[in-house]
mmCIF file of C-alpha atoms in Angstrom:
data_model
loop_
_atom_site.group_PDB
_atom_site.id
_atom_site.type_symbol
_atom_site.label_atom_id
_atom_site.label_comp_id
_atom_site.label_asym_id
_atom_site.label_seq_id
_atom_site.Cartn_x
_atom_site.Cartn_y
_atom_site.Cartn_z
ATOM 1 C CA GLY A 1 0.000 0.000 0.000
ATOM 2 C CA GLU A 2 0.850 3.671 -0.180
ATOM 3 C CA ASN A 3 3.307 5.220 2.271
ATOM 4 C CA VAL A 4 3.626 9.001 2.588
ATOM 5 C CA GLU A 5 6.579 10.651 4.328
ATOM 6 C CA GLN A 6 6.391 14.335 5.304
ATOM 7 C CA HIS A 7 9.176 16.745 6.311
ATOM 8 C CA PRO A 8 9.858 18.697 8.374
ATOM 9 C CA SER A 9 7.744 17.858 11.410
ATOM 10 C CA THR A 10 8.041 21.434 12.688
ATOM 11 C CA LEU A 11 8.809 24.644 10.831
ATOM 12 C CA SER A 12 9.199 28.147 12.208
ATOM 13 C CA VAL A 13 9.423 31.189 9.928
ATOM 14 C CA GLN A 14 9.242 34.949 10.242
ATOM 15 C CA GLU A 15 6.192 36.739 8.940
ATOM 16 C CA GLY A 16 6.660 37.550 5.283
ATOM 17 C CA ASP A 17 9.080 34.700 4.627
ATOM 18 C CA SER A 18 8.272 31.630 2.522
ATOM 19 C CA ALA A 19 7.580 28.171 3.914
ATOM 20 C CA VAL A 20 8.088 24.868 2.106
ATOM 21 C CA ILE A 21 6.831 21.464 3.229
ATOM 22 C CA LYS A 22 7.864 18.338 1.364
ATOM 23 C CA CYS A 23 6.287 14.909 0.965
ATOM 24 C CA THR A 24 7.336 11.706 -0.742
ATOM 25 C CA TYR A 25 5.110 8.807 -1.709
ATOM 26 C CA SER A 26 5.748 5.179 -2.550
ATOM 27 C CA ASP A 27 2.919 4.081 -4.859
ATOM 28 C CA SER A 28 3.663 5.120 -8.436
ATOM 29 C CA ALA A 29 -0.034 4.591 -9.263
ATOM 30 C CA SER A 30 -1.075 7.292 -6.789
ATOM 31 C CA ASN A 31 -2.761 10.066 -8.767
ATOM 32 C CA TYR A 32 -4.241 12.594 -6.347
ATOM 33 C CA PHE A 33 -2.329 14.658 -3.770
ATOM 34 C CA PRO A 34 -4.254 16.981 -1.444
ATOM 35 C CA TRP A 35 -2.961 19.264 1.278
ATOM 36 C CA TYR A 36 -4.938 19.904 4.442
ATOM 37 C CA LYS A 37 -4.574 22.649 7.035
ATOM 38 C CA GLN A 38 -5.647 22.016 10.613
ATOM 39 C CA GLU A 39 -6.054 24.968 12.934
ATOM 40 C CA LEU A 40 -6.173 24.499 16.686
ATOM 41 C CA GLY A 41 -9.416 22.891 17.804
ATOM 42 C CA LYS A 42 -10.678 22.272 14.281
ATOM 43 C CA GLY A 43 -10.766 19.443 11.802
ATOM 44 C CA PRO A 44 -8.423 19.433 8.782
ATOM 45 C CA GLN A 45 -9.540 21.566 5.865
ATOM 46 C CA LEU A 46 -8.530 21.087 2.242
ATOM 47 C CA ILE A 47 -6.456 24.032 1.003
ATOM 48 C CA ILE A 48 -5.135 22.822 -2.338
ATOM 49 C CA ASP A 49 -4.808 19.617 -4.314
ATOM 50 C CA ILE A 50 -3.047 18.406 -7.443
ATOM 51 C CA ARG A 51 -3.529 15.505 -9.799
ATOM 52 C CA SER A 52 -0.772 13.473 -11.373
ATOM 53 C CA ASN A 53 -1.308 14.941 -14.835
ATOM 54 C CA VAL A 54 -0.348 18.407 -13.581
ATOM 55 C CA GLY A 55 3.107 19.562 -12.451
ATOM 56 C CA GLU A 56 2.170 22.697 -10.534
ATOM 57 C CA LYS A 57 -0.918 24.435 -9.206
ATOM 58 C CA LYS A 58 -1.210 27.820 -7.563
ATOM 59 C CA ASP A 59 -3.904 29.542 -5.523
ATOM 60 C CA GLN A 60 -2.964 33.033 -4.338
ATOM 61 C CA ARG A 61 -0.135 32.602 -1.806
ATOM 62 C CA ILE A 62 -0.066 28.815 -1.836
ATOM 63 C CA ALA A 63 1.254 26.512 -4.528
ATOM 64 C CA VAL A 64 1.880 22.804 -4.870
ATOM 65 C CA THR A 65 4.440 21.165 -7.133
ATOM 66 C CA LEU A 66 4.569 17.511 -8.138
ATOM 67 C CA ASN A 67 7.501 15.502 -9.461
ATOM 68 C CA LYS A 68 6.132 12.123 -10.559
ATOM 69 C CA THR A 69 9.509 10.731 -11.528
ATOM 70 C CA ALA A 70 10.949 11.349 -8.085
ATOM 71 C CA LYS A 71 7.613 10.664 -6.393
ATOM 72 C CA HIS A 72 7.583 13.803 -4.319
ATOM 73 C CA PHE A 73 5.373 16.848 -3.975
ATOM 74 C CA SER A 74 5.720 20.084 -2.056
ATOM 75 C CA LEU A 75 3.588 22.845 -0.567
ATOM 76 C CA HIS A 76 4.878 26.393 -0.926
ATOM 77 C CA ILE A 77 3.452 29.273 1.083
ATOM 78 C CA THR A 78 4.721 32.742 0.176
ATOM 79 C CA GLU A 79 4.466 35.960 2.203
ATOM 80 C CA THR A 80 3.510 34.007 5.307
ATOM 81 C CA GLN A 81 1.140 35.555 7.836
ATOM 82 C CA PRO A 82 0.468 34.637 11.491
ATOM 83 C CA GLU A 83 -2.866 33.090 10.452
ATOM 84 C CA ASP A 84 -0.929 30.547 8.385
ATOM 85 C CA SER A 85 0.215 28.999 11.682
ATOM 86 C CA ALA A 86 -1.337 25.525 11.787
ATOM 87 C CA VAL A 87 -0.584 21.846 11.220
ATOM 88 C CA TYR A 88 -0.381 20.891 7.562
ATOM 89 C CA PHE A 89 -0.937 17.372 6.229
ATOM 90 C CA CYS A 90 -0.116 15.998 2.809
ATOM 91 C CA ALA A 91 -1.748 12.856 1.442
ATOM 92 C CA GLY A 92 -1.571 10.415 -1.422
ATOM 93 C CA THR A 93 -4.064 7.874 -2.675
ATOM 94 C CA ASP A 94 -3.863 4.176 -1.972
ATOM 95 C CA GLN A 95 -4.643 2.580 -5.300
ATOM 96 C CA GLY A 96 -5.260 -0.821 -3.783
ATOM 97 C CA GLY A 97 -8.860 -0.839 -4.977
ATOM 98 C CA SER A 98 -10.221 1.663 -2.469
ATOM 99 C CA GLU A 99 -8.569 4.952 -3.403
ATOM 100 C CA LYS A 100 -8.518 5.964 0.217
ATOM 101 C CA LEU A 101 -6.205 8.752 1.311
ATOM 102 C CA VAL A 102 -2.970 7.995 3.144
ATOM 103 C CA PHE A 103 -1.719 10.948 5.173
ATOM 104 C CA GLY A 104 1.725 12.142 6.153
ATOM 105 C CA LYS A 105 2.434 12.712 9.837
ATOM 106 C CA GLY A 106 1.974 16.458 9.615
ATOM 107 C CA THR A 107 4.057 19.633 9.851
ATOM 108 C CA LYS A 108 3.462 22.198 12.566
ATOM 109 C CA LEU A 109 4.081 25.607 10.996
ATOM 110 C CA THR A 110 4.622 28.613 13.237
ATOM 111 C CA VAL A 111 4.737 32.079 11.690
ATOM 112 C CA ASN A 112 6.335 34.560 14.083
ATOM 113 C CA PRO A 113 5.145 38.186 13.848
ATOM 114 C CA ASP B 1 -23.489 25.539 4.797
ATOM 115 C CA VAL B 2 -22.571 21.897 4.154
ATOM 116 C CA LYS B 3 -20.862 20.132 7.005
ATOM 117 C CA VAL B 4 -19.855 17.025 8.880
ATOM 118 C CA THR B 5 -21.055 17.065 12.476
ATOM 119 C CA GLN B 6 -19.583 15.006 15.278
ATOM 120 C CA SER B 7 -21.899 14.695 18.227
ATOM 121 C CA SER B 8 -19.390 15.380 21.005
ATOM 122 C CA ARG B 9 -16.380 17.686 21.147
ATOM 123 C CA TYR B 10 -15.013 16.140 24.344
ATOM 124 C CA LEU B 11 -15.806 12.767 25.883
ATOM 125 C CA VAL B 12 -14.499 11.106 29.044
ATOM 126 C CA LYS B 13 -15.123 7.394 29.547
ATOM 127 C CA ARG B 14 -13.914 4.645 31.850
ATOM 128 C CA THR B 15 -11.935 1.571 30.882
ATOM 129 C CA GLY B 16 -14.228 -1.242 29.755
ATOM 130 C CA GLU B 17 -17.135 0.999 28.799
ATOM 131 C CA LYS B 18 -18.814 0.680 25.407
ATOM 132 C CA VAL B 19 -18.416 3.991 23.598
ATOM 133 C CA PHE B 20 -20.335 5.350 20.622
ATOM 134 C CA LEU B 21 -18.985 8.204 18.518
ATOM 135 C CA GLU B 22 -21.550 9.626 16.129
ATOM 136 C CA CYS B 23 -21.029 11.433 12.855
ATOM 137 C CA VAL B 24 -23.632 12.980 10.577
ATOM 138 C CA GLN B 25 -23.189 14.618 7.167
ATOM 139 C CA ASP B 26 -25.792 16.639 5.300
ATOM 140 C CA MET B 27 -24.349 16.440 1.791
ATOM 141 C CA ASP B 28 -25.714 13.072 0.615
ATOM 142 C CA HIS B 29 -22.136 11.768 0.421
ATOM 143 C CA GLU B 30 -21.634 8.099 -0.348
ATOM 144 C CA ASN B 31 -18.332 7.589 1.448
ATOM 145 C CA MET B 32 -17.630 8.138 5.136
ATOM 146 C CA PHE B 33 -14.451 7.615 7.151
ATOM 147 C CA TRP B 34 -13.209 7.426 10.721
ATOM 148 C CA TYR B 35 -9.633 8.489 11.509
ATOM 149 C CA ARG B 36 -7.770 8.805 14.748
ATOM 150 C CA GLN B 37 -5.162 11.510 15.221
ATOM 151 C CA ASP B 38 -2.255 11.155 17.630
ATOM 152 C CA PRO B 39 0.730 13.494 18.061
ATOM 153 C CA GLY B 40 3.583 12.467 15.783
ATOM 154 C CA LEU B 41 1.511 9.776 14.064
ATOM 155 C CA GLY B 42 -0.700 11.890 11.836
ATOM 156 C CA LEU B 43 -4.106 10.649 10.700
ATOM 157 C CA ARG B 44 -4.653 6.917 10.667
ATOM 158 C CA LEU B 45 -7.687 5.300 9.074
ATOM 159 C CA ILE B 46 -9.771 3.081 11.354
ATOM 160 C CA TYR B 47 -12.769 2.150 9.179
ATOM 161 C CA PHE B 48 -14.555 3.483 6.142
ATOM 162 C CA SER B 49 -17.849 2.940 4.394
ATOM 163 C CA TYR B 50 -18.556 3.255 0.695
ATOM 164 C CA ASP B 51 -22.302 3.293 1.115
ATOM 165 C CA VAL B 52 -25.149 2.345 3.429
ATOM 166 C CA LYS B 53 -24.573 -0.939 5.259
ATOM 167 C CA MET B 54 -21.106 -1.270 3.709
ATOM 168 C CA LYS B 55 -17.913 -1.111 5.749
ATOM 169 C CA GLU B 56 -14.254 -1.864 5.256
ATOM 170 C CA LYS B 57 -11.346 -2.046 7.654
ATOM 171 C CA GLY B 58 -8.727 0.641 7.505
ATOM 172 C CA ASP B 59 -5.190 0.453 8.836
ATOM 173 C CA ILE B 60 -5.958 0.192 12.571
ATOM 174 C CA PRO B 61 -9.381 -1.477 13.040
ATOM 175 C CA GLU B 62 -8.534 -3.528 16.124
ATOM 176 C CA GLY B 63 -10.759 -2.676 19.084
ATOM 177 C CA TYR B 64 -13.259 -0.767 16.935
ATOM 178 C CA SER B 65 -16.403 -1.488 14.957
ATOM 179 C CA VAL B 66 -18.692 0.725 12.878
ATOM 180 C CA SER B 67 -22.299 1.021 11.839
ATOM 181 C CA ARG B 68 -23.845 2.693 8.786
ATOM 182 C CA GLU B 69 -27.584 2.081 8.801
ATOM 183 C CA LYS B 70 -28.440 5.383 7.105
ATOM 184 C CA LYS B 71 -26.523 7.239 4.439
ATOM 185 C CA GLU B 72 -26.007 10.373 6.521
ATOM 186 C CA ARG B 73 -24.795 8.693 9.720
ATOM 187 C CA PHE B 74 -21.618 6.744 10.452
ATOM 188 C CA SER B 75 -20.984 5.530 13.982
ATOM 189 C CA LEU B 76 -17.707 4.386 15.502
ATOM 190 C CA ILE B 77 -18.015 1.910 18.363
ATOM 191 C CA LEU B 78 -15.398 1.063 20.955
ATOM 192 C CA GLU B 79 -16.620 -2.275 22.265
ATOM 193 C CA SER B 80 -14.576 -2.107 25.482
ATOM 194 C CA ALA B 81 -12.676 1.149 25.805
ATOM 195 C CA SER B 82 -9.026 0.994 26.825
ATOM 196 C CA THR B 83 -6.592 3.733 27.829
ATOM 197 C CA ASN B 84 -4.646 3.351 24.562
ATOM 198 C CA GLN B 85 -7.767 4.484 22.722
ATOM 199 C CA THR B 86 -7.440 7.945 24.240
ATOM 200 C CA SER B 87 -7.146 10.084 21.118
ATOM 201 C CA MET B 88 -8.709 12.644 18.799
ATOM 202 C CA TYR B 89 -11.232 10.985 16.497
ATOM 203 C CA LEU B 90 -12.048 12.602 13.176
ATOM 204 C CA CYS B 91 -14.948 11.748 10.910
ATOM 205 C CA ALA B 92 -14.878 12.626 7.209
ATOM 206 C CA SER B 93 -17.126 12.220 4.198
ATOM 207 C CA ARG B 94 -16.660 12.260 0.456
ATOM 208 C CA GLY B 95 -19.175 12.618 -2.330
ATOM 209 C CA LEU B 96 -17.987 10.992 -5.523
ATOM 210 C CA ARG B 97 -20.572 12.884 -7.525
ATOM 211 C CA GLN B 98 -20.172 16.204 -5.752
ATOM 212 C CA GLY B 99 -16.456 16.573 -5.241
ATOM 213 C CA GLY B 100 -14.548 13.520 -6.318
ATOM 214 C CA GLU B 101 -11.726 12.688 -3.968
ATOM 215 C CA LYS B 102 -12.155 15.705 -1.681
ATOM 216 C CA LEU B 103 -12.598 14.738 1.963
ATOM 217 C CA LEU B 104 -14.609 16.991 4.257
ATOM 218 C CA PHE B 105 -13.782 16.606 7.950
ATOM 219 C CA GLY B 106 -15.741 17.176 11.118
ATOM 220 C CA SER B 107 -14.272 19.124 14.049
ATOM 221 C CA GLY B 108 -13.237 16.011 15.920
ATOM 222 C CA THR B 109 -14.037 14.292 19.221
ATOM 223 C CA GLN B 110 -11.324 14.270 21.869
ATOM 224 C CA LEU B 111 -11.847 11.018 23.766
ATOM 225 C CA SER B 112 -10.188 10.359 27.100
ATOM 226 C CA VAL B 113 -10.376 6.849 28.556
ATOM 227 C CA LEU B 114 -9.548 6.725 32.259
#
């Protein structure tokens, strides 16, 4: 089955700097890669996703890149703001007949004012 | 506003008790999921259901069971709660017609087993 590794586990940046979170996956058949943001006391919320037929996707200050050959994908947040502080999860799809999501262990991002 | 609602935000139970965690979605989604979230371990899938009365084991089903008698409701059952089941439990749903692979999560139930 799919295995998703996420790095780093914690990340601290200054407001206005960029933040990058990286994930690798094991199943070459995996074709959908979402990113979720979880704020304190809330459930995870989808912020951006990418499919395997696309190399990059951008939505305002966030972007995701995908390298299928290397089997890794990254989340980029530019011009970080304190409200970006949260735990971020990447995920890949388990293609073993169920297409269920397999999540990374999460990255706690802290944006210091 | 579409949402996934988990019946309890915090729950405290005693070892050996039978515990029911309830989840309701109002989006007519076919698929529903139960995850548990532990620090440093991320989100791990316990059980999921593709449709009414259907269920499949996830990665960590031991000690849990589920029930899906109606499309909108998916219940997680701890047959005999143990202290190692103290965790945050997250319910999610997915509508294959409405949003494809996109999972929508509830706010979570923090369960403490004493």
